[in-house]
Amino acid sequence: MEQHMDLLARKSRKRKAEEEALVIPTFFLDELNQDLLERVLSWLPASTVFRLRSVCKRWRSVATSETFRIACSRIPFREPWFLMVDQDLDHSIAFDTSERNWKSVSHQSCIPQSRSCKPIPVSASGGLVCYRTDSGKFFVSNLLTGSCREIPPAGHGGESQALQAVAMCSSPIYPSSFKIMLVSGKSPNLAFRVFDSMKSTWEDEVMLVQKAGSSSESHVSGDEIIYFLSKAGDVVATNMQRSPSKQYSSVLITEDGEQVVYFLSETGTIMACNLAQKAFFEYPRLLPIYLEYSIDVVECKGEMLVVVLSEFLESASLRVWKFCGESHSWQQVAAMPPSMSHEFYGQKMDINCTGCRDMIFICANSSDCSRYIMLNMAADEWVELPKFSVNGKAKEFTSAISFEPRVEATV
């Protein structure tokens, strides 16, 4: 009997020792030193950073400290937000991809604006968004912190010719460093100019040379616009009818260490301006000029892709294309499921798109409805987003622009 009791006691002690070994020691964030606490909190989603100030005095001091901003700058990537623009050019709502919900951008009011001169978001990089007014002024702002900077006028040559595209890039190492690129003129007489925030000046305008083998479709008919009848009997023009919020949109991609600006010409062809080589290339047309379709250029996974909405054989298709240099042709890389795209048939939808990493955000609009689709290229997943409502009424957006919500980005 005693031996049996000793055996049970040994088993009990062994079991207790095993349970104690499995216990994970607990600690509180307040026990961390300041440097380690800042590193931990810097990994929080951007939308929660401003809530730190209401937790306690110590966290409030962390949220406003310069060392915390430095810790945030070391986070390699933030899930993007998509800044939405409606028909009235209002841009106070954004879609947060990390939390999958709509958010009000409260600091967008820091940008000077009036009824007669509304700034339009035209480009973004990192945590900064670039705006342009009808008068040609540029502003750069961090919508999370409210900081804003007016860019000095480009002067002679900056926009003396027709502005075609606006691009922007920022430095991940220096949060206050950014550049704005303007592409102006008409093919084959294109030029670009760069604003450097570190120097606070515009560089001299540089003329672009057309590369050999480049298409010349964008200036076949000079300044004339060709009109024709679509199969529905509508009069269609060969020049692009862009939304005001996408009039100067472009994508900036670094290829082999060289920056290339891609944008749509007035006739719907894809233009590529290599700023390092000071040359431009016009891609062959994706679809015949007499077909009616909607097209946009996006950056995804570090590549230039083209999104096209077209109708054929009593159905609509939304496809993503990539240009293959070896075969000198366009290749399809993604297609919306027919069950989804067929709903666009006959709606005369126009698409405005933006991309970031593996995602492409698509705004599809017509006079009757607006829809917002997010495509995950890595998973080939197409998801329609819920609409944003104000007082029970759905708000309709015409376009979007992607940016990383970074509190450390300064102007």
CSV table of C-alpha atoms in Angstrom, one decimal:
chain,number,residue,atom,x,y,z
A,1,MET,CA,0.0,0.0,0.0
A,2,GLU,CA,2.8,2.4,0.9
A,3,GLN,CA,4.6,1.5,-2.3
A,4,HIS,CA,1.5,2.3,-4.3
A,5,MET,CA,1.1,5.7,-2.5
A,6,ASP,CA,4.8,6.5,-3.2
A,7,LEU,CA,4.2,5.7,-6.9
A,8,LEU,CA,1.2,8.0,-7.1
A,9,ALA,CA,3.1,10.8,-5.4
A,10,ARG,CA,6.0,10.5,-7.8
A,11,LYS,CA,3.7,10.6,-10.8
A,12,SER,CA,1.9,13.6,-9.3
A,13,ARG,CA,5.3,15.4,-8.8
A,14,LYS,CA,6.4,14.5,-12.3
A,15,ARG,CA,3.1,15.7,-13.8
A,16,LYS,CA,3.3,19.0,-11.8
A,17,ALA,CA,6.9,19.5,-13.0
A,18,GLU,CA,5.8,18.9,-16.7
A,19,GLU,CA,3.0,21.4,-16.3
A,20,GLU,CA,5.3,24.0,-14.8
A,21,ALA,CA,7.7,23.5,-17.7
A,22,LEU,CA,4.9,24.2,-20.1
A,23,VAL,CA,3.9,27.5,-18.5
A,24,ILE,CA,4.9,30.4,-20.7
A,25,PRO,CA,6.3,33.3,-18.5
A,26,THR,CA,4.1,36.3,-18.8
A,27,PHE,CA,5.3,39.9,-19.1
A,28,PHE,CA,3.7,43.3,-19.6
A,29,LEU,CA,4.6,45.8,-22.3
A,30,ASP,CA,5.3,48.4,-19.6
A,31,GLU,CA,8.2,46.2,-18.4
A,32,LEU,CA,10.0,46.8,-21.8
A,33,ASN,CA,12.5,49.5,-22.1
A,34,GLN,CA,11.6,52.5,-24.3
A,35,ASP,CA,13.6,51.3,-27.3
A,36,LEU,CA,12.1,47.9,-27.3
A,37,LEU,CA,8.6,49.2,-26.7
A,38,GLU,CA,8.9,51.5,-29.7
A,39,ARG,CA,10.0,48.6,-31.9
A,40,VAL,CA,7.0,46.5,-30.8
A,41,LEU,CA,4.5,49.2,-31.3
A,42,SER,CA,5.9,50.2,-34.7
A,43,TRP,CA,4.5,46.9,-36.1
A,44,LEU,CA,0.9,47.9,-35.3
A,45,PRO,CA,-1.3,48.7,-38.3
A,46,ALA,CA,-1.2,52.4,-39.2
A,47,SER,CA,-4.9,52.9,-38.3
A,48,THR,CA,-4.1,52.0,-34.6
A,49,VAL,CA,-1.0,54.2,-34.2
A,50,PHE,CA,-3.2,57.3,-33.4
A,51,ARG,CA,-5.1,55.3,-30.8
A,52,LEU,CA,-1.8,54.8,-28.8
A,53,ARG,CA,-2.2,58.4,-27.4
A,54,SER,CA,-5.4,57.4,-25.5
A,55,VAL,CA,-3.9,54.3,-23.8
A,56,CYS,CA,-1.6,55.9,-21.3
A,57,LYS,CA,0.9,58.7,-20.8
A,58,ARG,CA,3.9,56.5,-21.7
A,59,TRP,CA,2.3,55.3,-25.0
A,60,ARG,CA,1.3,58.9,-25.8
A,61,SER,CA,4.9,60.0,-25.5
A,62,VAL,CA,5.9,57.0,-27.7
A,63,ALA,CA,3.5,58.0,-30.4
A,64,THR,CA,4.9,61.5,-30.6
A,65,SER,CA,8.6,60.7,-30.3
A,66,GLU,CA,11.1,61.0,-33.1
A,67,THR,CA,12.7,57.6,-32.3
A,68,PHE,CA,9.3,56.0,-32.7
A,69,ARG,CA,9.0,57.4,-36.2
A,70,ILE,CA,12.5,56.0,-37.0
A,71,ALA,CA,11.3,52.6,-35.7
A,72,CYS,CA,8.3,52.9,-38.0
A,73,SER,CA,10.5,53.7,-41.0
A,74,ARG,CA,12.3,50.4,-40.5
A,75,ILE,CA,9.1,48.4,-41.2
A,76,PRO,CA,9.7,47.2,-44.8
A,77,PHE,CA,6.1,47.5,-46.0
A,78,ARG,CA,2.6,48.6,-44.9
A,79,GLU,CA,-0.6,47.2,-46.3
A,80,PRO,CA,-1.8,49.8,-48.8
A,81,TRP,CA,-4.7,52.2,-48.5
A,82,PHE,CA,-6.7,53.1,-51.6
A,83,LEU,CA,-7.6,56.8,-51.6
A,84,MET,CA,-11.0,57.2,-53.3
A,85,VAL,CA,-12.1,60.0,-55.6
A,86,ASP,CA,-15.7,60.7,-56.4
A,87,GLN,CA,-17.4,62.7,-59.2
A,88,ASP,CA,-17.1,65.9,-57.2
A,89,LEU,CA,-13.4,65.2,-56.8
A,90,ASP,CA,-13.8,64.7,-53.1
A,91,HIS,CA,-11.1,62.5,-51.6
A,92,SER,CA,-11.9,62.1,-48.0
A,93,ILE,CA,-12.4,58.3,-47.9
A,94,ALA,CA,-9.9,55.5,-48.2
A,95,PHE,CA,-10.1,51.7,-48.2
A,96,ASP,CA,-7.8,50.0,-45.6
A,97,THR,CA,-6.6,46.7,-47.0
A,98,SER,CA,-5.2,45.5,-43.7
A,99,GLU,CA,-8.5,45.8,-41.8
A,100,ARG,CA,-10.7,45.5,-45.0
A,101,ASN,CA,-12.9,48.5,-44.2
A,102,TRP,CA,-13.5,52.1,-45.2
A,103,LYS,CA,-11.9,54.9,-43.3
A,104,SER,CA,-12.3,58.7,-43.3
A,105,VAL,CA,-9.1,60.6,-44.1
A,106,SER,CA,-9.5,63.4,-41.6
A,107,HIS,CA,-6.3,65.3,-42.6
A,108,GLN,CA,-7.1,65.7,-46.3
A,109,SER,CA,-8.5,69.2,-45.3
A,110,CYS,CA,-5.0,70.4,-44.7
A,111,ILE,CA,-4.5,70.8,-48.5
A,112,PRO,CA,-5.5,74.3,-49.6
A,113,GLN,CA,-8.7,74.1,-51.7
A,114,SER,CA,-11.6,76.2,-52.9
A,115,ARG,CA,-14.8,75.6,-54.9
A,116,SER,CA,-13.2,76.9,-58.0
A,117,CYS,CA,-9.8,75.2,-57.5
A,118,LYS,CA,-10.0,71.7,-56.1
A,119,PRO,CA,-6.8,69.7,-55.9
A,120,ILE,CA,-6.8,66.2,-57.4
A,121,PRO,CA,-4.6,63.4,-56.3
A,122,VAL,CA,-2.5,62.5,-59.3
A,123,SER,CA,0.3,60.3,-57.9
A,124,ALA,CA,1.6,58.8,-54.7
A,125,SER,CA,4.7,57.1,-53.3
A,126,GLY,CA,5.3,55.6,-49.9
A,127,GLY,CA,3.3,57.6,-47.4
A,128,LEU,CA,3.0,60.7,-49.5
A,129,VAL,CA,0.3,61.8,-52.0
A,130,CYS,CA,0.8,64.4,-54.7
A,131,TYR,CA,-2.0,66.7,-55.7
A,132,ARG,CA,-2.4,69.0,-58.6
A,133,THR,CA,-4.9,71.9,-59.0
A,134,ASP,CA,-6.5,73.2,-62.2
A,135,SER,CA,-4.0,76.2,-62.2
A,136,GLY,CA,-1.1,73.7,-62.3
A,137,LYS,CA,0.0,74.0,-58.6
A,138,PHE,CA,1.3,70.9,-56.9
A,139,PHE,CA,1.0,69.9,-53.2
A,140,VAL,CA,2.5,66.9,-51.4
A,141,SER,CA,0.8,65.7,-48.2
A,142,ASN,CA,0.9,62.9,-45.6
A,143,LEU,CA,-2.8,62.3,-45.1
A,144,LEU,CA,-2.2,60.6,-41.8
A,145,THR,CA,-0.3,63.4,-40.0
A,146,GLY,CA,-1.7,66.3,-41.9
A,147,SER,CA,1.7,67.7,-43.0
A,148,CYS,CA,1.5,69.5,-46.4
A,149,ARG,CA,4.0,71.2,-48.7
A,150,GLU,CA,3.4,73.4,-51.7
A,151,ILE,CA,5.8,72.7,-54.6
A,152,PRO,CA,7.3,75.8,-56.2
A,153,PRO,CA,6.2,76.5,-59.8
A,154,ALA,CA,7.9,74.6,-62.5
A,155,GLY,CA,8.5,77.9,-64.4
A,156,HIS,CA,9.3,77.9,-68.1
A,157,GLY,CA,9.2,74.5,-69.7
A,158,GLY,CA,7.6,72.7,-66.8
A,159,GLU,CA,4.1,72.7,-68.3
A,160,SER,CA,4.6,74.9,-71.3
A,161,GLN,CA,3.5,71.9,-73.4
A,162,ALA,CA,0.5,69.6,-72.9
A,163,LEU,CA,1.0,67.7,-69.6
A,164,GLN,CA,0.7,64.0,-70.2
A,165,ALA,CA,1.7,62.3,-67.0
A,166,VAL,CA,2.7,62.9,-63.3
A,167,ALA,CA,4.8,60.3,-61.4
A,168,MET,CA,6.3,60.3,-58.0
A,169,CYS,CA,8.9,58.4,-56.1
A,170,SER,CA,10.1,58.6,-52.5
A,171,SER,CA,13.1,57.2,-50.6
A,172,PRO,CA,12.6,54.4,-48.0
A,173,ILE,CA,15.8,55.6,-46.2
A,174,TYR,CA,15.0,59.3,-46.1
A,175,PRO,CA,11.3,59.8,-45.3
A,176,SER,CA,11.4,63.4,-46.3
A,177,SER,CA,13.0,62.8,-49.7
A,178,PHE,CA,10.8,62.5,-52.8
A,179,LYS,CA,10.8,63.4,-56.5
A,180,ILE,CA,8.0,64.4,-58.9
A,181,MET,CA,8.3,63.7,-62.6
A,182,LEU,CA,6.3,65.5,-65.3
A,183,VAL,CA,6.0,64.2,-68.8
A,184,SER,CA,4.7,66.7,-71.3
A,185,GLY,CA,4.4,67.3,-75.0
A,186,LYS,CA,3.0,65.2,-77.8
A,187,SER,CA,4.6,62.2,-79.5
A,188,PRO,CA,7.2,62.3,-81.0
A,189,ASN,CA,8.1,65.5,-79.1
A,190,LEU,CA,8.0,64.4,-75.5
A,191,ALA,CA,10.0,65.8,-72.6
A,192,PHE,CA,10.3,65.4,-68.9
A,193,ARG,CA,11.2,67.4,-65.8
A,194,VAL,CA,12.0,66.4,-62.2
A,195,PHE,CA,11.4,68.1,-58.9
A,196,ASP,CA,13.9,67.1,-56.1
A,197,SER,CA,12.6,67.8,-52.6
A,198,MET,CA,16.1,67.7,-51.1
A,199,LYS,CA,17.1,70.6,-53.4
A,200,SER,CA,13.6,72.1,-53.5
A,201,THR,CA,14.1,72.9,-57.2
A,202,TRP,CA,13.0,71.8,-60.6
A,203,GLU,CA,15.7,70.3,-62.8
A,204,ASP,CA,16.1,71.4,-66.4
A,205,GLU,CA,13.7,70.0,-68.9
A,206,VAL,CA,15.0,67.0,-70.9
A,207,MET,CA,13.8,66.0,-74.4
A,208,LEU,CA,13.0,62.4,-75.0
A,209,VAL,CA,14.1,60.5,-78.1
A,210,GLN,CA,11.9,57.9,-79.7
A,211,LYS,CA,13.4,54.4,-79.6
A,212,ALA,CA,13.9,52.4,-82.7
A,213,GLY,CA,11.1,49.9,-83.3
A,214,SER,CA,8.6,52.0,-81.4
A,215,SER,CA,5.1,52.2,-82.7
A,216,SER,CA,3.9,55.5,-84.1
A,217,GLU,CA,0.1,55.0,-83.8
A,218,SER,CA,-0.4,57.9,-81.3
A,219,HIS,CA,0.4,60.5,-83.9
A,220,VAL,CA,-0.7,58.9,-87.2
A,221,SER,CA,-3.5,61.4,-87.6
A,222,GLY,CA,-1.8,64.4,-86.0
A,223,ASP,CA,-4.2,66.5,-83.9
A,224,GLU,CA,-7.2,65.2,-85.7
A,225,ILE,CA,-9.8,62.9,-83.9
A,226,ILE,CA,-11.4,60.1,-85.9
A,227,TYR,CA,-15.0,59.3,-85.2
A,228,PHE,CA,-16.8,56.0,-86.0
A,229,LEU,CA,-19.9,54.1,-85.2
A,230,SER,CA,-19.7,51.3,-82.7
A,231,LYS,CA,-21.7,48.1,-83.2
A,232,ALA,CA,-24.4,49.6,-80.9
A,233,GLY,CA,-24.7,52.6,-83.2
A,234,ASP,CA,-23.0,55.1,-80.9
A,235,VAL,CA,-20.5,57.7,-82.1
A,236,VAL,CA,-17.1,56.8,-80.6
A,237,ALA,CA,-13.9,58.9,-80.8
A,238,THR,CA,-10.4,57.5,-81.1
A,239,ASN,CA,-9.0,59.8,-78.4
A,240,MET,CA,-9.1,58.7,-74.8
A,241,GLN,CA,-11.9,60.1,-72.6
A,242,ARG,CA,-10.2,60.1,-69.2
A,243,SER,CA,-11.8,60.9,-65.8
A,244,PRO,CA,-10.4,64.2,-64.4
A,245,SER,CA,-8.9,62.3,-61.5
A,246,LYS,CA,-7.0,60.0,-63.9
A,247,GLN,CA,-6.1,62.5,-66.6
A,248,TYR,CA,-2.4,62.5,-65.7
A,249,SER,CA,-2.1,59.1,-64.0
A,250,SER,CA,0.9,57.0,-64.6
A,251,VAL,CA,3.0,54.2,-63.0
A,252,LEU,CA,6.7,54.5,-62.2
A,253,ILE,CA,8.7,51.3,-62.2
A,254,THR,CA,12.4,50.7,-61.7
A,255,GLU,CA,13.7,48.3,-64.3
A,256,ASP,CA,17.4,47.2,-64.1
A,257,GLY,CA,18.1,50.3,-62.0
A,258,GLU,CA,16.4,52.7,-64.4
A,259,GLN,CA,13.2,54.5,-63.8
A,260,VAL,CA,10.5,54.1,-66.4
A,261,VAL,CA,7.2,56.1,-66.5
A,262,TYR,CA,4.3,54.4,-68.2
A,263,PHE,CA,1.1,56.2,-69.2
A,264,LEU,CA,-1.7,56.1,-71.7
A,265,SER,CA,-1.5,58.3,-74.8
A,266,GLU,CA,-4.5,60.3,-76.1
A,267,THR,CA,-5.3,57.4,-78.5
A,268,GLY,CA,-5.1,54.7,-75.9
A,269,THR,CA,-1.6,53.3,-76.6
A,270,ILE,CA,0.9,52.6,-73.9
A,271,MET,CA,3.9,55.0,-73.6
A,272,ALA,CA,7.1,54.1,-71.8
A,273,CYS,CA,9.5,56.9,-70.9
A,274,ASN,CA,12.9,55.7,-69.7
A,275,LEU,CA,14.3,58.7,-67.7
A,276,ALA,CA,17.8,57.3,-67.5
A,277,GLN,CA,18.1,56.7,-71.2
A,278,LYS,CA,16.2,59.8,-72.0
A,279,ALA,CA,14.1,57.9,-74.5
A,280,PHE,CA,10.5,56.7,-75.0
A,281,PHE,CA,8.9,53.7,-76.5
A,282,GLU,CA,5.3,53.3,-77.8
A,283,TYR,CA,3.9,49.8,-77.4
A,284,PRO,CA,1.8,48.2,-80.1
A,285,ARG,CA,-1.9,48.6,-79.7
A,286,LEU,CA,-3.6,46.0,-77.6
A,287,LEU,CA,-7.0,46.1,-79.4
A,288,PRO,CA,-7.9,47.6,-82.8
A,289,ILE,CA,-8.6,51.4,-82.7
A,290,TYR,CA,-12.2,51.0,-83.9
A,291,LEU,CA,-13.2,48.8,-81.0
A,292,GLU,CA,-14.9,50.4,-78.0
A,293,TYR,CA,-13.2,49.4,-74.7
A,294,SER,CA,-11.9,50.8,-71.4
A,295,ILE,CA,-8.2,50.5,-70.5
A,296,ASP,CA,-5.9,51.5,-67.7
A,297,VAL,CA,-2.2,51.0,-66.8
A,298,VAL,CA,-1.2,49.6,-63.3
A,299,GLU,CA,1.9,48.5,-61.5
A,300,CYS,CA,1.8,45.1,-59.9
A,301,LYS,CA,4.7,43.0,-58.5
A,302,GLY,CA,7.1,45.5,-60.0
A,303,GLU,CA,5.8,45.1,-63.5
A,304,MET,CA,3.6,47.2,-65.8
A,305,LEU,CA,0.3,45.6,-66.5
A,306,VAL,CA,-2.7,46.7,-68.5
A,307,VAL,CA,-6.4,46.2,-67.5
A,308,VAL,CA,-8.9,46.1,-70.3
A,309,LEU,CA,-12.7,45.9,-70.1
A,310,SER,CA,-14.3,45.0,-73.5
A,311,GLU,CA,-17.4,43.5,-75.0
A,312,PHE,CA,-17.5,40.7,-77.5
A,313,LEU,CA,-20.2,38.2,-78.6
A,314,GLU,CA,-22.8,39.6,-76.3
A,315,SER,CA,-20.6,39.3,-73.2
A,316,ALA,CA,-18.1,41.5,-71.3
A,317,SER,CA,-14.6,40.5,-70.3
A,318,LEU,CA,-12.2,42.1,-67.8
A,319,ARG,CA,-8.7,40.9,-68.4
A,320,VAL,CA,-5.2,41.8,-67.3
A,321,TRP,CA,-2.4,41.8,-69.9
A,322,LYS,CA,1.4,41.8,-69.8
A,323,PHE,CA,3.8,42.7,-72.7
A,324,CYS,CA,6.3,40.0,-73.6
A,325,GLY,CA,9.4,41.5,-75.0
A,326,GLU,CA,10.6,38.3,-76.6
A,327,SER,CA,7.6,37.7,-78.7
A,328,HIS,CA,6.8,41.5,-79.0
A,329,SER,CA,3.2,40.8,-78.1
A,330,TRP,CA,0.6,41.1,-75.3
A,331,GLN,CA,-0.1,38.0,-73.2
A,332,GLN,CA,-3.1,37.5,-70.9
A,333,VAL,CA,-2.1,37.0,-67.2
A,334,ALA,CA,-5.5,37.1,-65.5
A,335,ALA,CA,-9.2,37.2,-66.3
A,336,MET,CA,-12.3,37.9,-64.2
A,337,PRO,CA,-14.6,34.9,-64.0
A,338,PRO,CA,-17.3,35.2,-66.7
A,339,SER,CA,-20.0,35.0,-64.1
A,340,MET,CA,-18.8,38.3,-62.7
A,341,SER,CA,-17.7,40.1,-65.9
A,342,HIS,CA,-20.9,39.3,-67.7
A,343,GLU,CA,-22.8,41.7,-65.4
A,344,PHE,CA,-20.8,44.5,-67.1
A,345,TYR,CA,-22.3,43.8,-70.5
A,346,GLY,CA,-24.3,46.6,-72.0
A,347,GLN,CA,-23.6,48.9,-69.0
A,348,LYS,CA,-21.0,51.1,-70.9
A,349,MET,CA,-18.7,50.7,-67.9
A,350,ASP,CA,-15.5,52.7,-67.6
A,351,ILE,CA,-12.6,51.4,-65.5
A,352,ASN,CA,-10.0,53.2,-63.5
A,353,CYS,CA,-7.4,51.1,-61.8
A,354,THR,CA,-4.4,51.3,-59.4
A,355,GLY,CA,-2.0,48.6,-58.2
A,356,CYS,CA,0.2,47.8,-55.3
A,357,ARG,CA,2.4,44.7,-54.8
A,358,ASP,CA,0.1,41.7,-55.6
A,359,MET,CA,-3.2,43.7,-55.6
A,360,ILE,CA,-5.0,45.6,-58.3
A,361,PHE,CA,-7.9,47.8,-57.3
A,362,ILE,CA,-10.6,48.4,-60.0
A,363,CYS,CA,-13.2,51.1,-60.0
A,364,ALA,CA,-15.9,50.3,-62.6
A,365,ASN,CA,-18.4,53.1,-63.3
A,366,SER,CA,-21.4,53.8,-65.5
A,367,SER,CA,-24.2,56.3,-65.4
A,368,ASP,CA,-26.3,53.7,-63.5
A,369,CYS,CA,-23.9,52.1,-61.0
A,370,SER,CA,-20.4,51.9,-59.5
A,371,ARG,CA,-18.6,48.7,-58.4
A,372,TYR,CA,-15.2,48.2,-56.8
A,373,ILE,CA,-13.2,45.0,-57.3
A,374,MET,CA,-9.9,43.9,-55.7
A,375,LEU,CA,-7.8,41.4,-57.6
A,376,ASN,CA,-5.1,39.4,-55.8
A,377,MET,CA,-2.8,38.4,-58.6
A,378,ALA,CA,-0.9,35.9,-56.5
A,379,ALA,CA,-4.0,33.9,-55.6
A,380,ASP,CA,-6.0,34.9,-58.8
A,381,GLU,CA,-8.8,36.0,-56.4
A,382,TRP,CA,-11.4,38.5,-57.5
A,383,VAL,CA,-13.4,40.1,-54.7
A,384,GLU,CA,-16.1,42.8,-55.0
A,385,LEU,CA,-15.9,45.2,-52.1
A,386,PRO,CA,-18.9,46.4,-50.1
A,387,LYS,CA,-20.1,49.9,-50.9
A,388,PHE,CA,-19.4,52.9,-48.6
A,389,SER,CA,-22.6,54.5,-47.5
A,390,VAL,CA,-23.4,58.0,-46.0
A,391,ASN,CA,-26.7,58.3,-44.2
A,392,GLY,CA,-27.9,55.1,-45.8
A,393,LYS,CA,-27.0,56.2,-49.4
A,394,ALA,CA,-24.1,54.5,-51.2
A,395,LYS,CA,-21.3,56.9,-52.2
A,396,GLU,CA,-20.0,56.4,-55.7
A,397,PHE,CA,-16.3,56.7,-56.5
A,398,THR,CA,-14.8,57.1,-60.0
A,399,SER,CA,-11.2,56.3,-59.3
A,400,ALA,CA,-8.6,55.4,-56.6
A,401,ILE,CA,-4.9,55.9,-55.9
A,402,SER,CA,-2.8,53.6,-53.7
A,403,PHE,CA,-0.4,54.7,-50.9
A,404,GLU,CA,1.3,53.3,-47.9
A,405,PRO,CA,0.0,54.7,-44.6
A,406,ARG,CA,3.2,55.8,-43.0
A,407,VAL,CA,3.3,58.2,-40.1
A,408,GLU,CA,7.0,58.8,-40.4
A,409,ALA,CA,6.8,60.2,-44.0
A,410,THR,CA,7.4,64.0,-43.9
A,411,VAL,CA,7.3,66.8,-46.5
